[in-house]
Coordinates of C-alpha atoms in Angstrom, one line a residue:
Chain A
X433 CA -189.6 -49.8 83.0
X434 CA -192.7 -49.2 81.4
X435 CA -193.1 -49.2 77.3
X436 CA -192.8 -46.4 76.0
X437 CA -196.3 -45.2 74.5
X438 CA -196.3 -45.7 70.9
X439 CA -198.8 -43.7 69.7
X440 CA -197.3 -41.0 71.4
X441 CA -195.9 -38.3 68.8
X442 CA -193.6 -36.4 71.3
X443 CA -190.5 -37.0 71.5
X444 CA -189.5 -35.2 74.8
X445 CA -191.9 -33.4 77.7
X446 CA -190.8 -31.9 80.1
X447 CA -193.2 -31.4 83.2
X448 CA -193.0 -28.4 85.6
X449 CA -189.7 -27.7 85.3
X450 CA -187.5 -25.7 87.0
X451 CA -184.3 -25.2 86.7
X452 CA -181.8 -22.8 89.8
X453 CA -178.0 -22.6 89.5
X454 CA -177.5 -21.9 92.9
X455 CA -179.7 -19.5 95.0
X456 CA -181.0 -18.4 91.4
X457 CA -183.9 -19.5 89.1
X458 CA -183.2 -19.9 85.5
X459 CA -186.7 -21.6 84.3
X460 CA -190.0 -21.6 86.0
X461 CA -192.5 -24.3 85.5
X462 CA -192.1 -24.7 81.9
X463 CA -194.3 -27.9 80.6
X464 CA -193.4 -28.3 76.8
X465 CA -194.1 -31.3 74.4
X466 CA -191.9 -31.4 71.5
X467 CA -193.3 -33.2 68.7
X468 CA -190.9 -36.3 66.7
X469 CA -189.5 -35.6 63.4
X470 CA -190.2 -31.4 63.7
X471 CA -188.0 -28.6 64.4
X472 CA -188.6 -26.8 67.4
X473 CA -187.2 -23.0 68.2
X474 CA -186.8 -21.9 71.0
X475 CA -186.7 -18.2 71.2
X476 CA -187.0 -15.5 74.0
X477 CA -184.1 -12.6 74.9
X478 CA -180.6 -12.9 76.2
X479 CA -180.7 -15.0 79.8
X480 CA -184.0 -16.0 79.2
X481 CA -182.7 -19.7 80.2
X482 CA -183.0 -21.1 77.0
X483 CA -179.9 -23.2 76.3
X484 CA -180.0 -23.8 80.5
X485 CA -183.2 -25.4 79.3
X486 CA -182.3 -27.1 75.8
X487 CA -178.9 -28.7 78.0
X488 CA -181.1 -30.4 80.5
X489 CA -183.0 -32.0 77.5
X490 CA -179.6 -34.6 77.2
X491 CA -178.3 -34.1 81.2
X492 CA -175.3 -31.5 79.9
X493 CA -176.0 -29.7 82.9
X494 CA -174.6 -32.0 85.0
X495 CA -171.3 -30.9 84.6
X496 CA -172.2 -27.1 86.3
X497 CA -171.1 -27.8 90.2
X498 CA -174.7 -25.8 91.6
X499 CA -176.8 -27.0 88.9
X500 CA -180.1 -28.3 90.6
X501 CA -183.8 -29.1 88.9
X502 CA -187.2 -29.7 89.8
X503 CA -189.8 -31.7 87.7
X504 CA -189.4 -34.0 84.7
X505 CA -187.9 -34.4 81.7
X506 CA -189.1 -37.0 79.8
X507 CA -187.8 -38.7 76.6
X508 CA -189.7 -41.9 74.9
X509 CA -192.1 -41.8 78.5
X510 CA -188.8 -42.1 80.7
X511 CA -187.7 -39.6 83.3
X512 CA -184.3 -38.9 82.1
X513 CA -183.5 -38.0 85.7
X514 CA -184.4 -40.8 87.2
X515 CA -181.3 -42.6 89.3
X516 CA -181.1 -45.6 87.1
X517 CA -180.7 -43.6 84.2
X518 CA -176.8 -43.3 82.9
X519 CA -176.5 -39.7 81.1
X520 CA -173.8 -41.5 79.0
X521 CA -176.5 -43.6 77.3
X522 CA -178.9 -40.6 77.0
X523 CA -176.7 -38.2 75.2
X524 CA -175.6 -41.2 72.5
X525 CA -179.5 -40.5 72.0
X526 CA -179.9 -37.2 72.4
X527 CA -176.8 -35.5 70.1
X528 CA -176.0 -32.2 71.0
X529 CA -174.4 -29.4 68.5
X530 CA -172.9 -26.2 70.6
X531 CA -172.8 -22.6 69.9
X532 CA -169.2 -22.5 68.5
X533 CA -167.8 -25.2 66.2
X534 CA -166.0 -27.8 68.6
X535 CA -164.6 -30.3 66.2
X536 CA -161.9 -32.6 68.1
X537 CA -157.8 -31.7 67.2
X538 CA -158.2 -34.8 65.2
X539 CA -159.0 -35.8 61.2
X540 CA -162.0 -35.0 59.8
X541 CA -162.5 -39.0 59.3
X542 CA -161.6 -39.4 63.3
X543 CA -163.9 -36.6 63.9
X544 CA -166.9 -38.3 62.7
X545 CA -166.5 -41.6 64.0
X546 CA -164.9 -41.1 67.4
X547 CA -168.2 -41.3 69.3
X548 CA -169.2 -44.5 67.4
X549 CA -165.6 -46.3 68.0
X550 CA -165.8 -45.2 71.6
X551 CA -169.2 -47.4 72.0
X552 CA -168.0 -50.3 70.5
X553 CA -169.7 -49.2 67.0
X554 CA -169.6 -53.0 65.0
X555 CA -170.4 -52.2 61.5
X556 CA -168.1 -50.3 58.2
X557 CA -166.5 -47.2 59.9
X558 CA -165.8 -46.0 57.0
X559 CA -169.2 -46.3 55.8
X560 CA -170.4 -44.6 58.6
X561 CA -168.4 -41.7 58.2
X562 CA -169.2 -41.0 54.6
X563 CA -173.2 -41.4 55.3
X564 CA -173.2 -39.1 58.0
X565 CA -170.9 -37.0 55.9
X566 CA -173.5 -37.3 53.2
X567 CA -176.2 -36.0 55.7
X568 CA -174.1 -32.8 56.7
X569 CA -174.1 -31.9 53.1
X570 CA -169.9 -31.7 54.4
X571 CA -169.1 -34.7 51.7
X572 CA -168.5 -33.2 48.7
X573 CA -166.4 -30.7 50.4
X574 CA -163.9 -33.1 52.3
X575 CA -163.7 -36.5 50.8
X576 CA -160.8 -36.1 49.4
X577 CA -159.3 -34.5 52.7
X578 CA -160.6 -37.1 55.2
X579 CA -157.3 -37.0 57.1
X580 CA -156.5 -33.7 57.7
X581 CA -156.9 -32.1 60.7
X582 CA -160.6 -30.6 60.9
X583 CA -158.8 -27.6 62.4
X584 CA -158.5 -26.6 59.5
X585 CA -161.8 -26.4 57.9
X586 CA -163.6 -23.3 57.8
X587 CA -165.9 -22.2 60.6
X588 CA -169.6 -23.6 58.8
X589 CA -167.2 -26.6 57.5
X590 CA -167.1 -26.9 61.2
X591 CA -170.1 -26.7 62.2
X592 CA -171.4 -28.8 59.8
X593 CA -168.4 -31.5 61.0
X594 CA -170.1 -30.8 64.3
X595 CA -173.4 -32.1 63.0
X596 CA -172.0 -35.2 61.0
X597 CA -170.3 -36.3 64.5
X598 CA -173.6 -36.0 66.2
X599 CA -175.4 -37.8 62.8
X600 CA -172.6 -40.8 63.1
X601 CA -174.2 -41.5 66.5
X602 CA -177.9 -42.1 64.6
X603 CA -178.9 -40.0 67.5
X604 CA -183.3 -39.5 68.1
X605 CA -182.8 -36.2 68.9
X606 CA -180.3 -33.7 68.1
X607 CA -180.5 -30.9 70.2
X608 CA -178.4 -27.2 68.5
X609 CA -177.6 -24.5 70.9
X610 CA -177.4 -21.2 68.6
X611 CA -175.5 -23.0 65.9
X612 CA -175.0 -20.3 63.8
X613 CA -174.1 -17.8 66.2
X614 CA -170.4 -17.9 65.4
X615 CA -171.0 -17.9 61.5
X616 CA -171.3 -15.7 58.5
X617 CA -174.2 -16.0 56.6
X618 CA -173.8 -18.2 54.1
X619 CA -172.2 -20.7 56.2
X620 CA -175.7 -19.8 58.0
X621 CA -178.1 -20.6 55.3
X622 CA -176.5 -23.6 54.5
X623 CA -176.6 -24.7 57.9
X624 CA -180.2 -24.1 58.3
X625 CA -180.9 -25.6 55.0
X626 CA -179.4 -28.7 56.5
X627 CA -181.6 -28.5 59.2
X628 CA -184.7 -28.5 57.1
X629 CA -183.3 -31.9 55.6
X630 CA -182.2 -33.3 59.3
X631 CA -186.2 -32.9 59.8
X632 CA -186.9 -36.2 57.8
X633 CA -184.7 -38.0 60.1
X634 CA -184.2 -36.5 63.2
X635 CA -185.9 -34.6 66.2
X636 CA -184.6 -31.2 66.4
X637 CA -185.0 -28.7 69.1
X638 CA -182.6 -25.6 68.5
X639 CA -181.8 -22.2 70.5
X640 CA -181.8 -18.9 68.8
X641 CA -181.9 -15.6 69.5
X642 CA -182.5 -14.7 65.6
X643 CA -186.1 -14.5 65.1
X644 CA -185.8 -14.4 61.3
X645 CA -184.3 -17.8 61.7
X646 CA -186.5 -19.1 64.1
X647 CA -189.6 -18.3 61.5
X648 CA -187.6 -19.8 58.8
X649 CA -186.7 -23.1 59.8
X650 CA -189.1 -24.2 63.0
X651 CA -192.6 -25.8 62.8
X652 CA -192.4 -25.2 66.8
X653 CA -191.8 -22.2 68.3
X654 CA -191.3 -22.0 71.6
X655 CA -191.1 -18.1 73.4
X656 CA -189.2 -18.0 77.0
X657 CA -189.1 -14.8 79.0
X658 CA -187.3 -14.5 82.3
X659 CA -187.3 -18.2 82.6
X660 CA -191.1 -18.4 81.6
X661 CA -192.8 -20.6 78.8
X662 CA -195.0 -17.7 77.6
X663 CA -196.1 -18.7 74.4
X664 CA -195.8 -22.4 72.5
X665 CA -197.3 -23.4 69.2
X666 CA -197.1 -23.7 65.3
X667 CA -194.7 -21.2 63.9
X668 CA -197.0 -19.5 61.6
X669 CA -199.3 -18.7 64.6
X670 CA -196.7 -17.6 66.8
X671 CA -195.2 -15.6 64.3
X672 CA -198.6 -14.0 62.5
X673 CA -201.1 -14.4 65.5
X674 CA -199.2 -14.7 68.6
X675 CA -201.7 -14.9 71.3
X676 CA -200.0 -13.3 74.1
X677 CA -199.5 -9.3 74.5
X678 CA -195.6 -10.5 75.4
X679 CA -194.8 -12.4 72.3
X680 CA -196.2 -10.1 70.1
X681 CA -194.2 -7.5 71.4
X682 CA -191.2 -9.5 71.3
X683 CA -191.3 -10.6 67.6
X684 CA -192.1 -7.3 66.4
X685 CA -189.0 -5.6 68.1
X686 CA -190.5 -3.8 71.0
X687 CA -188.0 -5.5 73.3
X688 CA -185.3 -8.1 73.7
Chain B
X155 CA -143.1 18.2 87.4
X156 CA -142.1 15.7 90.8
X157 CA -144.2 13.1 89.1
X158 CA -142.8 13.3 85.9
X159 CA -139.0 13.4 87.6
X160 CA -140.1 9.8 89.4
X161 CA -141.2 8.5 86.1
X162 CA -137.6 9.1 84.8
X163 CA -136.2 7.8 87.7
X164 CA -137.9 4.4 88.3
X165 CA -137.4 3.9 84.0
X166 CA -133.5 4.7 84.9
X167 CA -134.0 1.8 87.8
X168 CA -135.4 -0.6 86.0
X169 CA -133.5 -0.1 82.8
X170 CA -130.6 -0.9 85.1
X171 CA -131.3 -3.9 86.4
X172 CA -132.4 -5.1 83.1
X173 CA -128.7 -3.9 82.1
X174 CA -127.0 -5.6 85.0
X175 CA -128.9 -9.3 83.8
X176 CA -127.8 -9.4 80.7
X177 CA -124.3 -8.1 81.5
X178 CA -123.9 -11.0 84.0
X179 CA -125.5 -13.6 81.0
X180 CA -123.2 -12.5 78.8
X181 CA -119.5 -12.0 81.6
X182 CA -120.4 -15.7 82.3
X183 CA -121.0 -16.9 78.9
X184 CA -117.7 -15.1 77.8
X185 CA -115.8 -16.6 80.5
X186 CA -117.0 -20.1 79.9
X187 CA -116.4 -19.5 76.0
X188 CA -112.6 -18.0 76.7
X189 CA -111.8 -20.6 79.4
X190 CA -113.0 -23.6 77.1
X191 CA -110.7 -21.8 74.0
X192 CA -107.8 -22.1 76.3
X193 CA -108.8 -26.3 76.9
X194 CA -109.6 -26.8 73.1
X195 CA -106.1 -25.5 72.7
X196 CA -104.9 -28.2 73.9
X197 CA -106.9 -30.8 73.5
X198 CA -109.0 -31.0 69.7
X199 CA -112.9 -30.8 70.1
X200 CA -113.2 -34.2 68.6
X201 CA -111.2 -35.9 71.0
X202 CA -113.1 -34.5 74.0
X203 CA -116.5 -34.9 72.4
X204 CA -116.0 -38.1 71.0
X205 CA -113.6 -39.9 73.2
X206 CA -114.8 -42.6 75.8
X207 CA -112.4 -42.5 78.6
X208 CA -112.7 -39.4 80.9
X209 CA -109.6 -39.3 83.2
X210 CA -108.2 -36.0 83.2
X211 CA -106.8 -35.9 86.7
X212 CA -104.9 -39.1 86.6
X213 CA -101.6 -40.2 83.9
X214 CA -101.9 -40.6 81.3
X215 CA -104.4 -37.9 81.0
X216 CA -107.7 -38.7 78.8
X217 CA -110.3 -36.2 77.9
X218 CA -113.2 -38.1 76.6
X219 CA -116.2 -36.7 77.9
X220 CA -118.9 -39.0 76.7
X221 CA -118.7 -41.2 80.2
X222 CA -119.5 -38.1 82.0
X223 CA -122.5 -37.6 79.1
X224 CA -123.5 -41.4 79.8
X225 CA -123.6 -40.5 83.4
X226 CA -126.0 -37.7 82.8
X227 CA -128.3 -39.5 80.6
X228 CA -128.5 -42.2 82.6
X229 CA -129.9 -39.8 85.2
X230 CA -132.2 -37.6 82.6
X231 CA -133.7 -41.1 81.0
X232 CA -134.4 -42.6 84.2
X233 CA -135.7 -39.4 86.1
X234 CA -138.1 -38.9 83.3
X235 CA -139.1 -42.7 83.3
X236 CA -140.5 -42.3 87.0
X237 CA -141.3 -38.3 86.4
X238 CA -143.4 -38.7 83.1
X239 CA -146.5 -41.1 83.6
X240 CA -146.8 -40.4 87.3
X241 CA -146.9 -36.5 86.3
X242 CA -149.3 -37.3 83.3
X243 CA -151.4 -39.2 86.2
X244 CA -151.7 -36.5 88.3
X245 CA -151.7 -33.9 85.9
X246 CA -154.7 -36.0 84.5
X247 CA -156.6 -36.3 88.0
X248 CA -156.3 -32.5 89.1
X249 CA -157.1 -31.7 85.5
X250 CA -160.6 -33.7 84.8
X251 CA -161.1 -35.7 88.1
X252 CA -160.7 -33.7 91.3
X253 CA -163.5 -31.7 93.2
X254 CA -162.9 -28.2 93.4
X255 CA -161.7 -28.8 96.9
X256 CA -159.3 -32.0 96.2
X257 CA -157.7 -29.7 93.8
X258 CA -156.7 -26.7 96.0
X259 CA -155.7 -29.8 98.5
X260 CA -153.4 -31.5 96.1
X261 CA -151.6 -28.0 94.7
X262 CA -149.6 -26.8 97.4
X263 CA -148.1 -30.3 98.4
X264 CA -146.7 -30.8 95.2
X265 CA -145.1 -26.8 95.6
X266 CA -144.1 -28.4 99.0
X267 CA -142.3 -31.2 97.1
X268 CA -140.8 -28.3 94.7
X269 CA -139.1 -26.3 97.2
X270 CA -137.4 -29.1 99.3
X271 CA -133.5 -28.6 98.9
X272 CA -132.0 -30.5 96.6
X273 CA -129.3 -31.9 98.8
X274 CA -132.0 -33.2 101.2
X275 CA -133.0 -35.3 98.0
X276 CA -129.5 -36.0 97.5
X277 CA -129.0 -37.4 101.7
X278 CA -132.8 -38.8 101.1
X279 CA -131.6 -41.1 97.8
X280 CA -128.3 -42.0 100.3
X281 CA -129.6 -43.2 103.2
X282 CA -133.1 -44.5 102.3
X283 CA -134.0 -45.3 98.2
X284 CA -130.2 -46.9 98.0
X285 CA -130.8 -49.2 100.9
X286 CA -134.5 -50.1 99.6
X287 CA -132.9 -50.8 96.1
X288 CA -130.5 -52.8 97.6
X289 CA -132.7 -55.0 99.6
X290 CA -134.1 -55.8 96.4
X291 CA -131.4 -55.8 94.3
X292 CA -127.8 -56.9 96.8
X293 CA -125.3 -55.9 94.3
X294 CA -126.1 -52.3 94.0
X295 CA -123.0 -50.3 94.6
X296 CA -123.3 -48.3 97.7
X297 CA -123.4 -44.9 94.9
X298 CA -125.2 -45.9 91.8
X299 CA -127.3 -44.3 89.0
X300 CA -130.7 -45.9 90.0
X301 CA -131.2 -44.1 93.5
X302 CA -130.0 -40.9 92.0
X303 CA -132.7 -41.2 89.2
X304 CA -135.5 -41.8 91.3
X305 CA -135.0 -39.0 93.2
X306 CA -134.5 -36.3 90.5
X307 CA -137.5 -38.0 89.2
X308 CA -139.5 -37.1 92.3
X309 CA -138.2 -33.6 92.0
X310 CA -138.8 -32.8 88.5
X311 CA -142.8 -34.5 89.0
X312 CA -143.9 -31.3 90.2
X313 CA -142.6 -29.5 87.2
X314 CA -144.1 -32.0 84.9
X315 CA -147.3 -32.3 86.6
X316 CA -148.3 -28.6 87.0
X317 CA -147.3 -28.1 83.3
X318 CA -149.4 -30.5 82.0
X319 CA -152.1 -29.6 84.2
X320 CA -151.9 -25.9 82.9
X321 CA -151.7 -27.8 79.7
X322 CA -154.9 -29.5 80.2
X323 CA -156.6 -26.5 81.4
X324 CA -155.4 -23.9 78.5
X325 CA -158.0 -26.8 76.9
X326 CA -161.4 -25.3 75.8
X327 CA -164.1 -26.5 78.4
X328 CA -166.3 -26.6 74.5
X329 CA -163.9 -29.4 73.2
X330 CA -165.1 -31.8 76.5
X331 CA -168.1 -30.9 76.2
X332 CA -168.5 -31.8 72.5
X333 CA -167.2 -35.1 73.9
X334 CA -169.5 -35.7 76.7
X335 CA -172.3 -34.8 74.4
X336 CA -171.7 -37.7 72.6
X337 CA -171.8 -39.9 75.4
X338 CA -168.1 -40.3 75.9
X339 CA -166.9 -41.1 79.9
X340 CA -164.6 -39.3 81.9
X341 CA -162.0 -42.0 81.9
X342 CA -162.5 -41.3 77.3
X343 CA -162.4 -38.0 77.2
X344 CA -159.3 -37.4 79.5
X345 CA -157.3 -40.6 77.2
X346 CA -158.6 -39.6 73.9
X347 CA -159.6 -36.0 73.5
X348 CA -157.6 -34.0 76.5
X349 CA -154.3 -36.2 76.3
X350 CA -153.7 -36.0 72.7
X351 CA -155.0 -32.3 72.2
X352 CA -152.6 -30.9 75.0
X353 CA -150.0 -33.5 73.3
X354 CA -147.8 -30.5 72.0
X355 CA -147.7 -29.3 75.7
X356 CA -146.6 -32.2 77.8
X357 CA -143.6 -32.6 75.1
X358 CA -142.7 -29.1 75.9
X359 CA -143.1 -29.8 79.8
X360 CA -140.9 -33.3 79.0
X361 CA -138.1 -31.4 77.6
X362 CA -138.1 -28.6 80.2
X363 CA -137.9 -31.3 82.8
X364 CA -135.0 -32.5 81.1
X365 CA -133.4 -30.2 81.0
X366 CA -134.0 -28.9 84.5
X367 CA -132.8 -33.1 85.3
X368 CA -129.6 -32.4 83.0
X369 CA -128.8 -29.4 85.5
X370 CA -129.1 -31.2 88.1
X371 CA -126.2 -31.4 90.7
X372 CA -126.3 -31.8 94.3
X373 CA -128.6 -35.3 94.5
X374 CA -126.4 -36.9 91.8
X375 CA -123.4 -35.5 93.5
X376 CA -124.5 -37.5 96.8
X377 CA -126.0 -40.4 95.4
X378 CA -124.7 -41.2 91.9
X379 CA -121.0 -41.4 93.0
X380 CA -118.2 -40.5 91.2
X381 CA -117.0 -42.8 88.6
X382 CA -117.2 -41.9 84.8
X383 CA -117.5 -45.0 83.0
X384 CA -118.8 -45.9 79.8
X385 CA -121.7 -48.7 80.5
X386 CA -125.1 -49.3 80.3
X387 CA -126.1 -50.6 84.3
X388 CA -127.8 -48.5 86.3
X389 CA -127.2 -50.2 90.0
X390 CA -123.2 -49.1 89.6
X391 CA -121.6 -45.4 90.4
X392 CA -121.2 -43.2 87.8
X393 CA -120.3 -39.4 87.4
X394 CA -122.1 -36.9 85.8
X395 CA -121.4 -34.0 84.1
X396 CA -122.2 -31.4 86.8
X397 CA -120.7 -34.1 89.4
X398 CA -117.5 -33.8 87.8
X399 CA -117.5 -29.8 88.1
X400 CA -118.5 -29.9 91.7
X401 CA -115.6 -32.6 92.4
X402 CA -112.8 -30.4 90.4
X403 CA -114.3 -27.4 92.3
X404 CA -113.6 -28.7 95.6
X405 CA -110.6 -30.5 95.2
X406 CA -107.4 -28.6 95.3
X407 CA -106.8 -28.5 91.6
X408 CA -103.9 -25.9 90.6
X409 CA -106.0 -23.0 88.8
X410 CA -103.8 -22.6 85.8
X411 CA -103.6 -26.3 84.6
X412 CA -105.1 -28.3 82.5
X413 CA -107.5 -30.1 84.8
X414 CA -108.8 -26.8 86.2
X415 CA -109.4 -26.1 82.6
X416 CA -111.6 -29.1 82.2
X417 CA -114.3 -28.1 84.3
X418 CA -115.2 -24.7 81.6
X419 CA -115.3 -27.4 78.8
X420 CA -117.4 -29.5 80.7
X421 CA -119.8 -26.6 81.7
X422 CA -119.8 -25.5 78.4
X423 CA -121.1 -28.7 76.9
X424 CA -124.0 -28.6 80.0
X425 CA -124.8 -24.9 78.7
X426 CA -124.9 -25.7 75.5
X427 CA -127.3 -28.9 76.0
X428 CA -129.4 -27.5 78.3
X429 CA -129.9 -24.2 76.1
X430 CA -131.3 -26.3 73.3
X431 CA -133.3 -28.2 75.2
X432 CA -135.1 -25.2 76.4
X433 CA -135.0 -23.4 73.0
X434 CA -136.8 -26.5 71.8
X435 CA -139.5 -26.1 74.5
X436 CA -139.9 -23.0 74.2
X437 CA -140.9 -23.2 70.5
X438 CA -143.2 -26.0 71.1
X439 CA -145.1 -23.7 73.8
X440 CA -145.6 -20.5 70.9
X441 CA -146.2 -23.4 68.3
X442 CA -149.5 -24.7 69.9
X443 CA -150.0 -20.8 71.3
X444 CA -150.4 -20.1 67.8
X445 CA -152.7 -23.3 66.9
X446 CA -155.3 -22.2 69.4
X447 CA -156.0 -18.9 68.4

């Protein structure tokens, strides 16, 4: 396997790809470079095919039975579909944070380092946990709880448990699929103030359908349409000068 | 004004029927109480619960029922022995491991293995599991314990195994897929995360099964023989609880004696044990209802 280039800045490409589920085509020919160390939105209207795209970025659609792809996805210079590849060892790289809080029916401390114990993690658990803890901003709110059950935690608690178990993992990229959807908003705003902080640290490509939110917390904006990479560039532009008649229509309400 | 005359009548059906149920749970339950009154009359509840030699049709009479109770644990504890990790294992592999295809393949045998008569289990632990236990083990009695718990285990394992493979798939897909995501393997996420999530479940599934192995009566009535005794083997005959009932039933027992009397005592202990067990169950099925929504 070649080196990865190291004066390359992005941190996953994909190259012409499309994505069907079955008979049917969910993304077109989309070609996007996201950049290391940024957040990148992607935006667009309801089955646009924007988490089908963000869950091929760490292989989670392998799991859907009629799930097929064309092109390449690739992470550090590597196909991430290539044969050799084990999606086990790409997703301990590539976290992933879903639409509704799915924290384990375990402890808040289990929670956090299951993923690490299960890969033979060698170092201070316990450590681990409270750094990543630290990093979900969830610390000061559960260390003196670390053994209940995270079932009991509030929803953003959750979510924010959801994050520290992908953080344990010291993940390059963690990928968010509407993470706020399912909250209220404050639980929101603190979430997406923790995703300006996970920026120093982390790669971060996230779905939302909230445009609001995709102007406040992105540097990348991405804009899908019926499966389409219309529009791709700094926030600011997309958001004050889109160049496109489509995204402009989109972001000021016309449609979607 | 037909329509509404209908309505009336099929509410006047069904209300009947619903009647009719309960009238029979409760004729049977007060026949078992009054009948077992009449026994406790004459012999104290202590003595029968707590006394270790159960002769009642031979002098001098004895009604200590914990042989028969021996007997029936002896069955229950080794049924679920065999029944419990192979049901967890297939449970495990329709659940998270099986195709689509292998799945709707698999279900029906295992209904196929639920609806064989019991007796044929009963003839099937006779005349083949006691000979292959006693190849292996020559001083098996010819009616013994072991043969009869293997094959109430291979009965209840459909039970077990369809309940904990609903139990498995009441699971949110979300909670494996939080799991994969963090690059967890099959063989992980069905050990650690589906296993102990569903753990309420499967206990409730366990208990049902025992108590469907506690009820048991024609296999153990072939194959476990018909000797109550107090001991801990299980290559020797014993007698179990509804073995006992069935052998008093048949036999010609005067219907106004004592020993006739026996057999409501017994069945009133089995009621009893078996209602528990599914009132505990039951309340371990509504207790992780209510923890997942």
């Amino acid at each position: 396997m070649s080196e990865p280039l190291k004066d390359n800045n992005f941190s996953l490409e994909t190259r012409n790809l499309s994505i069907c589920y079955g008979e049917k085509q969910v993304v077109r020919q989309v070609n996007l470079s996201i950049s290391s160390h940024q957040v990148t939105a992607v935006i667009g209207p309801s089955g646009c095919g924007k988490s089908t795209l963000l869950r091929t970025l760490n292989r989670m659609n392998d799991f859907i039975p009629n799930f097929s792809m064309e092109g390449e996805v690739l992470f550090q210079g590597k196909n991430l579909y290539e044969p050799s590849i084990d999606p086990g060892d790409i997703r301990q790289k590539i976290g992933m944070v879903f639409q509704r809080p799915n924290p384990f029916p375990k402890t808040i401390y289990k929670n956090v380092i299951w993923g690490p114990k299960i890969h033979g993690y060698k170092g201070n658990l316990q450590d681990l946990a409270e750094d990543a803890l630290k990093r979900a901003a969830l610390w000061d709110e559960v260390k003196d709880r670390l053994n209940d059950s995270a079932l009991r935690l509030s929803g953003g608690q959750q979510q924010r448990l959801c994050i520290a178990r992908a953080i344990a993992m010291n993940p390059e990229v963690i990928l968010m699929d509407e993470p706020c959807s399912a909250l209220d908003p404050g639980a929101t705003a603190r979430i997406e103030d923790l995703i300006q902080e996970l920026r120093n640290n982390y790669t971060i490509v996230t779905v939302t359908h909230n445009m609001q939110q995709a102007a406040r917390i992105s540097d990348q904006t991405a804009f899908l349409y019926e499966g389409e990479l219309v529009e791709y560039g700094a926030t600011k532009k997309i958001f004050t000068q889109p160049e496109k008649k489509r995204t402009e229509d989109y972001i000021t309400g016309r449609f979607g | 004004m037909l329509s509404r005359w209908i309505d009336h009548a099929v509410h006047l059906v069904l209300l009947v029927c619903v009647v009719i149920t309960l009238l029979t749970t409760v004729v049977v339950v007060a026949l078992l109480g009054k009948e077992s009154f009449l026994f406790f009359q004459q012999v104290p509840l202590w003595e029968f619960l707590f006394g270790t030699r159960w002769e009642p049709l031979l002098e001098p009479k004895s009604f200590g029922v914990l042989p028969l109770v021996v007997g029936t644990l002896k069955i229950v504890i080794g049924s679920i022995a065999i029944a419990l990790p192979l049901g967890l294992l297939i449970a495990t592999y329709l659940s998270e491991f099986a195709s689509g295809r292998m799945r709707s393949a698999i279900k029906p045998v295992l209904e196929i293995l639920a609806g064989i008569p019991t007796v044929v289990y009963g003839y099937f632990a006779l005349t083949f599991v006691t000979p292959l236990i006693r190849t292996l083990f020559p001083d098996t009695q010819i009616f013994n314990a072991a043969s009869a718990a293997i094959v109430v285990g291979i009965m209840i394992l459909p039970m077990i195994s369809s309940l904990c493979d609903d139990a498995f798939q009441a699971l949110p897909n979300s909670l494996r897929e939080g799991a994969y995501a963090l690059g967890a393997t099959q063989y992980e996420v069905a050990v650690q995360v589906i296993l102990p999530s569903a753990a309420a479940r499967v206990g409730a599934a366990v208990i049902l099964a025992l108590s469907r192995a506690i009820g048991e009566t024609m296999a153990v009535t072939l194959a476990a023989g018909a000797t109550p005794q107090m001991s801990l083997g299980f290559l020797e005959s014993i007698q179990t609880m509804t073995a006992y009932i069935v052998q008093v039933s048949l036999g010609d027992i005067p219907a106004d004696g004592i020993e006739y009397l026996t057999c409501y005592a017994v069945g009133l202990l089995l009621f009893v044990m078996t209602l528990i067990m599914n009132i505990i169950g039951n309340h371990f099925i509504t207790k992780t209802h209510k923890l997942h929504s």
